[in-house]
Amino acid sequence: MAMVLLAAAEEGDTMSMPAPTPLPELMSAEELARLHLPDKQTELIRGRLVVREPPGTEHGRLAATLCHLISDHVRRHRHGVVFGQDTGFKIESAPDTVRAPDVAFLAQDRADQIPRRGYAALAPDLLAEIVSPDDSRGDVLAKVGGWLAAGTRLVWVIYPERREAQTFRCDGSVSIIGLDGLLDGEDVLPGFSATLADVLG
């Protein structure tokens, strides 16, 4: 290959390798859906790509436990649809924001809005965010604020290291939950409750 390049240079030909295609300054939800970054966790914040390492094993265990508890209740009562960790939802447009909660619930009367491809352009009715040790308080509160502004009615933020959780509601009220306190579905997911101890194990 080097001999071919040298011969072309001697003949006065110009040969150049195509430049790599840079990521756009602002990305759309459709572009994010086509982006493949193996073993990475991606979100889109007002058009800006955010790439993180995958969550730790304990984080995944807690998310799976909570997802199982909610799914069991939802299936038995046919309340709607439950989504597992890292499912994307498009909650802002132009520029786009795609967020991925740890667990999410969507009521049955909105389930037909889920597209076959890409991200549903809606906010879940209820969701949970499990805080990792490196998450800053500001980032967590900004994420919660974004969900509530987009239409989520109930957000649970779980702090495994502190062994507590917080419930944020669309009316602006906040509750702190201790280890024996309840993650309650309230009027968003009627009849569901689980102690924080059930989730943390």
Coordinates of C-alpha atoms in Angstrom, one line a residue, residues 99 131-145 157 159 162 164-166 168 174 176:
R99 CA -33.8 10.9 29.0
V131 CA -28.7 7.7 42.5
S132 CA -25.1 6.5 41.9
P133 CA -22.3 7.6 44.2
D134 CA -20.8 10.0 41.6
D135 CA -24.1 11.7 40.8
S136 CA -24.2 15.3 42.0
R137 CA -27.2 16.7 43.9
G138 CA -27.6 19.4 41.2
D139 CA -27.7 16.9 38.4
V140 CA -30.2 14.8 40.2
L141 CA -32.5 17.8 40.9
A142 CA -32.2 19.0 37.3
K143 CA -33.2 15.6 36.0
V144 CA -36.2 15.5 38.4
G145 CA -37.2 19.0 37.3
V157 CA -35.3 9.2 43.7
Y159 CA -30.4 6.9 47.5
R162 CA -28.1 6.9 52.5
E164 CA -33.5 6.7 51.9
A165 CA -35.6 7.9 49.0
Q166 CA -37.6 11.0 48.1
F168 CA -41.4 14.3 44.0
V174 CA -41.8 16.4 48.3
I176 CA -38.7 11.8 52.4

